[in-house]
Amino acid sequence: MITDCHTHIANPTNKAEIEGHLEACSSADACIVLGSVENSIPDYNKQLGEYCKSHKKMTGFGVINPVEDPVKSRAVKNRIRDAGLAGIVLYCSEHRFHPAHSRAMRLYEAAEKLNLPVFFHNSAPYSSGAIMDYGRTFLLDEIARRFPSLKIIIGGMGVPFASETICMISKHDNVFADLTFRPNRVWEVYNLVVTAYEADVMDKLLFGSGYPLSGVNECVETLLGFNRLMADTHLPVVPRQELRNIIERDAFALLGL
């Protein structure tokens, strides 16, 4: 079973975007669809929920900006659960708020109560106005300690702060990272995976394609094939079964979905 934990659809009412997303996800058995930071349609979370309800393999995570949106439990339930969504995606860097902002902390309290996983999408690419400091993975340490039952996913391995991500997923039982990458950046993928393997945190990595930046098939091929690229070198490799375990991991069970 392949679960793609990182896909996007900017407009879940647009026929062309729907067709593209469905085609890209056709090789996966289940997908998490993250609300887009660039959405501009009214009631975006509601529309995302309708899209996911229409396609059984899709599970949606709605966008919330805790500095601007209501964060009390009832409001979060209305914005996420009642819209047919199963989690929350936050863009701290792009929305320009510190992950431990007082209003964000109230949001995490509500999410923990409602059993809603929180996906931190703070990795590159950034817009020129984004605050990169708010994307530092170590800033999530306070949140993971304060809310030990809250399932936290660090998107894209927290790149460019991947070393902090490795520390976080090693330290906290409730923190995971999705291994979303660009298949053409083989050296970056190699370093991410080898570092995770040497830190003994492979079981905390979730598979993600990052669609529309890349697709399921090319990411799977890259993961399973990069050992071959290193075959004529003396560089360390990762056992193929460890790589396959990432691809076939039951992410929904780990996240309580």
Steps between C-alpha positions, in 0.01 A plus 500: 500500500634842401386808691601833350509737798572819307292617205337833417210627296469876468141503376297186582214626283706534181451207262852509355660512845280215622593284202869576548490420870308175450740388229806581711357310797381198301797287612434567869246313711435802722595868489510794734391815318642811665318828466701744290648819644425671170127422497276791410154344467227564760442222757816323384504246784138410432573450130805289585284287730244447224775391261639250750155360582446441128819291473538233767878478489537873581530639854509877533692729735351849515695826515479714813685822574476522880585870505197583285258206536298391806690246710252389765407133492149556365626723218775255406249215495276704271787591268656154484290207625165637382654572158592133461871551568722292726793727587651848493781639286691806619724731298690681775763653271259613229232623742772667707423370848724333758399133547468562876293819462242516781210458255677209330539331838124526553453342158722203595299456818182479291664267246618265774150493650342430160767242403609703196859450379689820416721517192766775508571604141797730555752365250616657174412646255431829678345818373706817541280611790524176699677502837745211488576521872145380567576187297775383737407148607634535853226756568256207505672348803295708743180397322587129503580518873188697590265280297635141515181350353500733199624329184746732324630458145800701382457555128778441249742388774506862612753586227717708524500413870512121457751438781258661746223279361705187567545611861128572539375166368760320709402685817120497481272198456224722359709667229546364146654634180387455144774415254387724215775582253579593141597181311756694295687593820646155556788618719261683733277190524803282569621718785155526658443125499851400610489750786163365614626142476815573699289679763271195522183697427391335174180385670398866547514586129182521291489485122392808306515605135448874546264510201490712284879535539542126436297180478470169682665281236811712450551536876468124555745431217748750641486357852535139392764580240751730663702212650576395143636847429744457789598144407839595356593725791611437857216709638265342757171356377164434664347149491235480229242365745540812715420711194203283411371531857476879457296460183269234645464640852145522639517872568131527583539255789797696636307828478180360648298566184 
